[in-house]
PDB file of C-alpha atoms in Angstrom:
ATOM      1  CA  GLY A 682      -5.620  -2.540 -28.831  1.00  0.00           C
ATOM      2  CA  ASN A 683      -7.318  -7.064 -29.337  1.00  0.00           C
ATOM      3  CA  LYS A 684     -10.388  -6.932 -30.821  1.00  0.00           C
ATOM      4  CA  LYS A 685     -13.279  -9.328 -29.809  1.00  0.00           C
ATOM      5  CA  THR A 686     -16.191 -10.343 -31.829  1.00  0.00           C
ATOM      6  CA  GLY A 687     -19.100 -12.136 -31.785  1.00  0.00           C
ATOM      7  CA  GLY A 688     -23.053 -12.900 -32.557  1.00  0.00           C
ATOM      8  CA  ALA A 689     -25.706 -10.031 -33.411  1.00  0.00           C
ATOM      9  CA  GLY A 690     -26.772  -9.129 -29.142  1.00  0.00           C
ATOM     10  CA  SER A 691     -23.933 -10.282 -27.560  1.00  0.00           C
ATOM     11  CA  TYR A 692     -21.982  -8.492 -24.616  1.00  0.00           C
ATOM     12  CA  VAL A 693     -18.871  -8.966 -25.020  1.00  0.00           C
ATOM     13  CA  SER A 694     -16.832  -7.016 -22.838  1.00  0.00           C
ATOM     14  CA  LYS A 695     -12.882  -6.455 -21.677  1.00  0.00           C
ATOM     15  CA  MET A 696     -11.215  -5.427 -18.063  1.00  0.00           C
ATOM     16  CA  VAL A 697      -9.050  -2.609 -18.614  1.00  0.00           C
ATOM     17  CA  SER A 698      -7.534  -0.744 -15.662  1.00  0.00           C
ATOM     18  CA  HIS A 699      -3.593   0.606 -16.020  1.00  0.00           C
ATOM     19  CA  ASN A 700      -2.847   0.464 -11.953  1.00  0.00           C
ATOM     20  CA  LEU A 701      -4.660  -2.576 -11.715  1.00  0.00           C
ATOM     21  CA  ARG A 702      -1.223  -4.156 -10.552  1.00  0.00           C
ATOM     22  CA  SER A 703      -0.614  -1.986  -7.494  1.00  0.00           C
ATOM     23  CA  LYS A 704      -4.422  -0.812  -6.576  1.00  0.00           C
ATOM     24  CA  ALA A 705      -5.500  -4.245  -6.792  1.00  0.00           C
ATOM     25  CA  PRO A 706      -3.284  -6.879  -6.761  1.00  0.00           C
ATOM     26  CA  LEU A 707      -4.822  -9.802  -6.058  1.00  0.00           C
ATOM     27  CA  VAL A 708      -8.125  -9.011  -8.117  1.00  0.00           C
ATOM     28  CA  GLN A 709      -5.505  -8.584 -10.821  1.00  0.00           C
ATOM     29  CA  GLU A 710      -3.792 -12.039  -9.947  1.00  0.00           C
ATOM     30  CA  PHE A 711      -7.129 -13.365  -9.933  1.00  0.00           C
ATOM     31  CA  VAL A 712      -8.600 -12.097 -13.417  1.00  0.00           C
ATOM     32  CA  GLY A 713      -4.937 -13.327 -14.719  1.00  0.00           C
ATOM     33  CA  LYS A 714      -5.599 -17.221 -13.152  1.00  0.00           C
ATOM     34  CA  ILE A 715      -9.147 -17.559 -14.295  1.00  0.00           C
ATOM     35  CA  LYS A 716      -9.572 -20.415 -17.180  1.00  0.00           C
ATOM     36  CA  PHE A 717     -12.625 -21.440 -19.002  1.00  0.00           C
ATOM     37  CA  GLU A 718     -12.278 -24.547 -21.070  1.00  0.00           C
ATOM     38  CA  LEU A 719     -15.403 -25.012 -24.486  1.00  0.00           C
ATOM     39  CA  PRO A 720     -17.191 -27.101 -22.385  1.00  0.00           C
ATOM     40  CA  ASP A 721     -17.700 -25.175 -19.191  1.00  0.00           C
ATOM     41  CA  VAL A 722     -18.257 -22.765 -21.273  1.00  0.00           C
ATOM     42  CA  GLN A 723     -21.049 -23.877 -22.517  1.00  0.00           C
ATOM     43  CA  ASP A 724     -22.299 -25.805 -20.356  1.00  0.00           C
ATOM     44  CA  LEU A 725     -22.672 -22.349 -18.020  1.00  0.00           C
ATOM     45  CA  LEU A 726     -24.533 -21.136 -21.218  1.00  0.00           C
ATOM     46  CA  LEU A 727     -26.844 -24.166 -21.338  1.00  0.00           C
ATOM     47  CA  THR A 728     -27.799 -24.465 -17.524  1.00  0.00           C
ATOM     48  CA  HIS A 729     -28.707 -20.406 -17.619  1.00  0.00           C
ATOM     49  CA  LYS A 730     -30.946 -20.318 -20.273  1.00  0.00           C
ATOM     50  CA  GLN A 731     -32.116 -23.026 -19.094  1.00  0.00           C
ATOM     51  CA  SER A 732     -32.520 -21.402 -15.600  1.00  0.00           C
ATOM     52  CA  GLY A 733     -34.195 -19.286 -16.485  1.00  0.00           C
ATOM     53  CA  ALA A 734     -32.081 -16.874 -14.155  1.00  0.00           C
ATOM     54  CA  SER A 735     -32.101 -13.440 -15.323  1.00  0.00           C
ATOM     55  CA  ASP A 736     -28.155 -12.744 -14.416  1.00  0.00           C
ATOM     56  CA  TYR A 737     -25.555 -14.717 -13.980  1.00  0.00           C
ATOM     57  CA  PHE A 738     -24.174 -14.467 -10.933  1.00  0.00           C
ATOM     58  CA  ASP A 739     -26.392 -17.745  -9.895  1.00  0.00           C
ATOM     59  CA  VAL A 740     -24.979 -19.722 -11.994  1.00  0.00           C
ATOM     60  CA  ALA A 741     -21.733 -18.324 -11.211  1.00  0.00           C
ATOM     61  CA  CYS A 742     -21.784 -20.070  -8.230  1.00  0.00           C
ATOM     62  CA  ASP A 743     -23.949 -23.255  -9.515  1.00  0.00           C
ATOM     63  CA  PHE A 744     -21.570 -23.840 -11.452  1.00  0.00           C
ATOM     64  CA  ILE A 745     -18.292 -23.598  -7.993  1.00  0.00           C
ATOM     65  CA  LYS A 746     -20.476 -25.907  -6.209  1.00  0.00           C
ATOM     66  CA  LYS A 747     -21.017 -28.521  -9.379  1.00  0.00           C
ATOM     67  CA  LYS A 748     -16.926 -28.689  -9.248  1.00  0.00           C
ATOM     68  CA  ARG A 749     -16.776 -28.679  -5.617  1.00  0.00           C
ATOM     69  CA  SER A 750     -15.894 -32.589  -6.631  1.00  0.00           C
ATOM     70  CA  HIS A 751     -12.562 -31.438  -8.873  1.00  0.00           C
ATOM     71  CA  PRO A 752     -11.414 -28.276  -6.404  1.00  0.00           C
ATOM     72  CA  SER A 753      -8.502 -28.374  -9.109  1.00  0.00           C
ATOM     73  CA  HIS A 754     -10.445 -26.712 -11.563  1.00  0.00           C
ATOM     74  CA  TRP A 755     -11.015 -23.366  -9.626  1.00  0.00           C
ATOM     75  CA  THR A 756      -9.459 -23.578  -6.886  1.00  0.00           C
ATOM     76  CA  SER A 757      -5.355 -22.724  -9.033  1.00  0.00           C
ATOM     77  CA  TRP A 758      -7.291 -18.893  -9.503  1.00  0.00           C
ATOM     78  CA  ILE A 759      -7.634 -17.817  -5.812  1.00  0.00           C
ATOM     79  CA  PRO A 760      -5.010 -15.909  -5.497  1.00  0.00           C
ATOM     80  CA  ASP A 761      -2.132 -16.477  -2.487  1.00  0.00           C
ATOM     81  CA  LYS A 762      -2.270 -14.021  -0.094  1.00  0.00           C
ATOM     82  CA  THR A 763       1.751 -14.329  -0.110  1.00  0.00           C
ATOM     83  CA  GLN A 764       2.614 -14.116  -3.011  1.00  0.00           C
ATOM     84  CA  CYS A 765       3.535 -10.436  -2.905  1.00  0.00           C
ATOM     85  CA  ASN A 766       4.076  -7.811  -5.707  1.00  0.00           C
ATOM     86  CA  ALA A 767       7.117  -5.521  -5.759  1.00  0.00           C
ATOM     87  CA  GLN A 768       6.537  -2.337  -3.566  1.00  0.00           C
ATOM     88  CA  PHE A 769       4.922  -3.976  -1.186  1.00  0.00           C
ATOM     89  CA  GLY A 770       5.722  -6.484   2.157  1.00  0.00           C
ATOM     90  CA  LEU A 771       5.064  -9.525   4.071  1.00  0.00           C
ATOM     91  CA  TYR A 772       2.737  -8.282   7.184  1.00  0.00           C
ATOM     92  CA  ASN A 773       0.759  -9.806   9.402  1.00  0.00           C
ATOM     93  CA  GLU A 774      -2.717  -8.881  10.010  1.00  0.00           C
ATOM     94  CA  GLU A 775      -2.440 -10.044  13.502  1.00  0.00           C
ATOM     95  CA  THR A 776       1.066  -8.262  14.887  1.00  0.00           C
ATOM     96  CA  GLN A 777       0.387  -5.716  13.028  1.00  0.00           C
ATOM     97  CA  GLN A 778       4.115  -6.067  12.086  1.00  0.00           C
ATOM     98  CA  PHE A 779       6.164  -6.448   8.493  1.00  0.00           C
ATOM     99  CA  VAL A 780       7.733  -9.942   8.348  1.00  0.00           C
ATOM    100  CA  GLN A 781      10.675 -10.878   6.741  1.00  0.00           C
ATOM    101  CA  ASN A 782      10.367 -14.368   5.099  1.00  0.00           C
ATOM    102  CA  ARG A 783       6.595 -16.475   5.216  1.00  0.00           C
ATOM    103  CA  ASP A 784       7.191 -19.730   6.682  1.00  0.00           C
ATOM    104  CA  ASP A 785       4.155 -20.072   8.620  1.00  0.00           C
ATOM    105  CA  PRO A 786       1.928 -18.139   6.435  1.00  0.00           C
ATOM    106  CA  SER A 787      -0.781 -17.686   9.113  1.00  0.00           C
ATOM    107  CA  ASN A 788      -2.103 -14.081   8.768  1.00  0.00           C
ATOM    108  CA  LEU A 789       0.323 -13.514   5.640  1.00  0.00           C
ATOM    109  CA  ILE A 790      -1.393 -10.444   3.834  1.00  0.00           C
ATOM    110  CA  CYS A 791       0.130  -7.674   1.675  1.00  0.00           C
ATOM    111  CA  LEU A 792       1.396  -4.297   2.254  1.00  0.00           C
ATOM    112  CA  ALA A 793       2.412  -1.306   0.855  1.00  0.00           C
ATOM    113  CA  CYS A 794       5.870  -1.292   2.146  1.00  0.00           C
ATOM    114  CA  PRO A 795       5.774   2.772   4.645  1.00  0.00           C
ATOM    115  CA  SER A 796       8.226   5.432   4.718  1.00  0.00           C
ATOM    116  CA  GLY A 797      11.878   4.689   5.226  1.00  0.00           C
ATOM    117  CA  HIS A 798      11.773   1.209   4.105  1.00  0.00           C
ATOM    118  CA  TYR A 799      12.242  -0.255   0.125  1.00  0.00           C
ATOM    119  CA  SER A 800      10.297  -4.008  -1.158  1.00  0.00           C
ATOM    120  CA  ALA A 801      13.614  -5.882  -1.985  1.00  0.00           C
ATOM    121  CA  GLU A 802      12.469 -10.195  -3.557  1.00  0.00           C
ATOM    122  CA  LEU A 803      12.972 -12.699  -1.403  1.00  0.00           C
ATOM    123  CA  GLN A 804      13.493 -15.879  -3.209  1.00  0.00           C
ATOM    124  CA  ASP A 805      11.974 -18.339  -0.639  1.00  0.00           C
ATOM    125  CA  GLY A 806      12.620 -21.762  -2.264  1.00  0.00           C
ATOM    126  CA  LEU A 807       8.693 -22.715  -0.834  1.00  0.00           C
ATOM    127  CA  GLY A 808       8.124 -23.633  -4.745  1.00  0.00           C
ATOM    128  CA  ARG A 809       4.827 -20.752  -4.412  1.00  0.00           C
ATOM    129  CA  GLY A 810       7.217 -18.453  -6.374  1.00  0.00           C
ATOM    130  CA  SER A 811       9.382 -15.234  -5.501  1.00  0.00           C
ATOM    131  CA  THR A 812       7.587 -12.915  -3.039  1.00  0.00           C
ATOM    132  CA  PHE A 813       8.429  -9.170  -1.186  1.00  0.00           C
ATOM    133  CA  VAL A 814       9.269  -8.329   1.816  1.00  0.00           C
ATOM    134  CA  CYS A 815       9.870  -4.669   3.525  1.00  0.00           C
ATOM    135  CA  ARG A 816      13.029  -3.651   4.450  1.00  0.00           C
ATOM    136  CA  GLY A 817      14.305  -0.342   6.454  1.00  0.00           C
ATOM    137  CA  CYS A 818      16.511   1.585   5.226  1.00  0.00           C
ATOM    138  CA  PRO A 819      20.754   1.044   5.695  1.00  0.00           C
ATOM    139  CA  ALA A 820      21.876   3.739   7.929  1.00  0.00           C
ATOM    140  CA  GLY A 821      23.302   6.413   5.135  1.00  0.00           C
ATOM    141  CA  THR A 822      19.979   6.599   2.995  1.00  0.00           C
ATOM    142  CA  SER A 823      15.603   7.937   4.045  1.00  0.00           C
ATOM    143  CA  GLN A 824      13.162   6.745   1.631  1.00  0.00           C
ATOM    144  CA  PRO A 825      10.018   9.703   1.698  1.00  0.00           C
ATOM    145  CA  SER A 826       7.952   8.042  -0.171  1.00  0.00           C
ATOM    146  CA  GLY A 827       6.004   4.728   1.043  1.00  0.00           C
ATOM    147  CA  ALA A 828       5.732   1.829  -1.625  1.00  0.00           C
ATOM    148  CA  SER A 829       9.104   2.948  -3.498  1.00  0.00           C
ATOM    149  CA  LEU A 830      11.471  -0.243  -4.705  1.00  0.00           C
ATOM    150  CA  ALA A 831      15.237   1.938  -2.936  1.00  0.00           C
ATOM    151  CA  CYS A 832      16.533   4.435  -0.783  1.00  0.00           C
ATOM    152  CA  ASP A 833      18.094   7.357  -1.817  1.00  0.00           C
ATOM    153  CA  PRO A 834      21.525   7.680  -0.554  1.00  0.00           C
ATOM    154  CA  CYS A 835      21.221  11.511   1.768  1.00  0.00           C
ATOM    155  CA  PRO A 836      22.760  14.109  -0.286  1.00  0.00           C
ATOM    156  CA  GLN A 837      26.186  16.238   0.313  1.00  0.00           C
ATOM    157  CA  GLY A 838      26.550  17.905   3.735  1.00  0.00           C
ATOM    158  CA  GLU A 839      23.524  15.530   5.269  1.00  0.00           C
ATOM    159  CA  TYR A 840      23.598  12.226   6.918  1.00  0.00           C
ATOM    160  CA  GLN A 841      22.131  10.093   8.575  1.00  0.00           C
ATOM    161  CA  ASP A 842      22.979   6.894  11.617  1.00  0.00           C
ATOM    162  CA  GLU A 843      19.924   5.594  11.994  1.00  0.00           C
ATOM    163  CA  GLU A 844      17.804   2.504  10.725  1.00  0.00           C
ATOM    164  CA  ALA A 845      14.958   3.232   8.300  1.00  0.00           C
ATOM    165  CA  THR A 846      14.290   6.810   8.327  1.00  0.00           C
ATOM    166  CA  SER A 847      11.930   9.285   6.468  1.00  0.00           C
ATOM    167  CA  SER A 848      14.890  11.070   5.964  1.00  0.00           C
ATOM    168  CA  CYS A 849      18.313  11.984   6.996  1.00  0.00           C
ATOM    169  CA  LYS A 850      20.172  14.494   8.675  1.00  0.00           C
ATOM    170  CA  ARG A 851      22.339  18.100   8.500  1.00  0.00           C
ATOM    171  CA  CYS A 852      25.458  18.343   8.972  1.00  0.00           C
ATOM    172  CA  GLU A 853      25.973  19.551  12.744  1.00  0.00           C
ATOM    173  CA  VAL A 854      27.425  23.582  12.767  1.00  0.00           C
ATOM    174  CA  GLY A 855      31.568  23.170  13.632  1.00  0.00           C
ATOM    175  CA  THR A 856      31.292  19.786  10.843  1.00  0.00           C
ATOM    176  CA  TYR A 857      30.985  18.750   7.296  1.00  0.00           C
ATOM    177  CA  GLN A 858      30.281  16.136   3.983  1.00  0.00           C
ATOM    178  CA  ASN A 859      31.758  16.406   1.005  1.00  0.00           C
ATOM    179  CA  GLU A 860      29.893  12.572   0.087  1.00  0.00           C
ATOM    180  CA  ARG A 861      26.803  11.268  -0.452  1.00  0.00           C
ATOM    181  CA  GLY A 862      25.024   7.847   1.623  1.00  0.00           C
ATOM    182  CA  GLN A 863      27.626   8.341   4.602  1.00  0.00           C
ATOM    183  CA  SER A 864      25.846   7.744   8.331  1.00  0.00           C
ATOM    184  CA  SER A 865      28.524  10.795   9.608  1.00  0.00           C
ATOM    185  CA  CYS A 866      30.155  14.031   9.471  1.00  0.00           C
ATOM    186  CA  THR A 867      33.420  15.343   9.636  1.00  0.00           C
ATOM    187  CA  SER A 868      34.509  17.207  11.664  1.00  0.00           C
ATOM    188  CA  CYS A 869      36.366  20.539  11.211  1.00  0.00           C
ATOM    189  CA  PRO A 870      39.915  21.298  12.118  1.00  0.00           C
ATOM    190  CA  ARG A 871      40.734  22.364  15.609  1.00  0.00           C
ATOM    191  CA  ARG A 872      41.002  26.175  16.583  1.00  0.00           C
ATOM    192  CA  THR A 873      37.412  25.919  13.042  1.00  0.00           C
ATOM    193  CA  THR A 874      34.011  26.377  12.379  1.00  0.00           C
ATOM    194  CA  THR A 875      31.382  26.101   9.310  1.00  0.00           C
ATOM    195  CA  LEU A 876      29.134  28.899  10.150  1.00  0.00           C
ATOM    196  CA  GLY A 877      25.347  26.879  10.357  1.00  0.00           C
ATOM    197  CA  PHE A 878      24.455  22.701   9.479  1.00  0.00           C
ATOM    198  CA  GLY A 879      24.435  21.608   6.425  1.00  0.00           C
ATOM    199  CA  SER A 880      28.046  22.246   4.504  1.00  0.00           C
ATOM    200  CA  LYS A 881      29.726  20.165   2.511  1.00  0.00           C
ATOM    201  CA  SER A 882      32.963  20.575   1.918  1.00  0.00           C
ATOM    202  CA  LEU A 883      36.178  21.039   4.059  1.00  0.00           C
ATOM    203  CA  SER A 884      36.349  25.000   2.725  1.00  0.00           C
ATOM    204  CA  ASP A 885      33.233  26.323   3.943  1.00  0.00           C
ATOM    205  CA  CYS A 886      35.785  24.916   7.637  1.00  0.00           C
ATOM    206  CA  GLY A 887      36.417  28.726   9.073  1.00  0.00           C
ATOM    207  CA  CYS A 888      38.480  30.162  12.249  1.00  0.00           C
ATOM    208  CA  THR A 889      36.432  30.624  15.066  1.00  0.00           C
ATOM    209  CA  GLU A 890      35.320  34.624  16.650  1.00  0.00           C
ATOM    210  CA  GLY A 891      38.785  35.860  17.618  1.00  0.00           C
ATOM    211  CA  LYS A 892      40.547  34.207  15.366  1.00  0.00           C
ATOM    212  CA  ILE A 893      42.958  34.299  11.785  1.00  0.00           C
ATOM    213  CA  ASN A 894      43.840  32.091   9.913  1.00  0.00           C
ATOM    214  CA  THR A 895      47.610  32.194   9.062  1.00  0.00           C
ATOM    215  CA  GLY A 896      48.052  28.222   7.650  1.00  0.00           C
ATOM    216  CA  PRO A 897      49.099  27.697   4.223  1.00  0.00           C
ATOM    217  CA  GLU A 898      45.431  26.426   3.556  1.00  0.00           C
ATOM    218  CA  ILE A 899      42.754  24.709   5.109  1.00  0.00           C
ATOM    219  CA  GLY A 900      43.699  21.214   7.007  1.00  0.00           C
ATOM    220  CA  GLN A 901      46.158  23.077   8.110  1.00  0.00           C
ATOM    221  CA  GLN A 902      45.002  25.508  10.329  1.00  0.00           C
ATOM    222  CA  GLY A 903      47.307  27.751  12.418  1.00  0.00           C
ATOM    223  CA  SER A 904      45.277  30.361  14.202  1.00  0.00           C
ATOM    224  CA  LYS A 905      46.207  32.959  16.385  1.00  0.00           C
ATOM    225  CA  GLU A 906      44.217  36.111  17.836  1.00  0.00           C
ATOM    226  CA  ASP A 907      42.824  39.161  16.394  1.00  0.00           C
TER     227      ASP A 907
END
């Protein structure tokens, strides 16, 4: 990685985290915005030396207080709580509901999207860049995991007729589904049924109990009593 050098006795450190962006996005954004010009650094070091302080905390606080008359110097470091990253969405702490815009930023924070939802980018033209919102998975899909970027289509033999769900439903007895991402199952031809749930093909449909198939192929059933 990047290497830094300093004089003997100087403490040089680097903040490193492989998942800081997902675990603490506000911290990551804050650290990324911090910017000190050389005069600021020299002023901090001189203040620390002259004050005889044992640590830099009080010196840093004094620095911020001095800059109150020029807040643009450090207020730009403060993260925008409505600037959500992918996998997160806008959440109103007062109503305890996910929201779809930040027209009123009051009480808004970023929260990981729950299962049954996905994180979608929002370009709202408010001059604050893009953000993300949590949207429910559409019918025919589901998402069992939280903090997801997309929903999974229901597999063959399953369907989902509701939105914002964490799982799909198996096709009922007498129905089948041979395609992915569907919101319903197809009924078997007249007088036929399936042996169980989750059938994936028309060929899974067979005669009901007590009948035999007299048609040339499945789909053209002509059954009669045994």
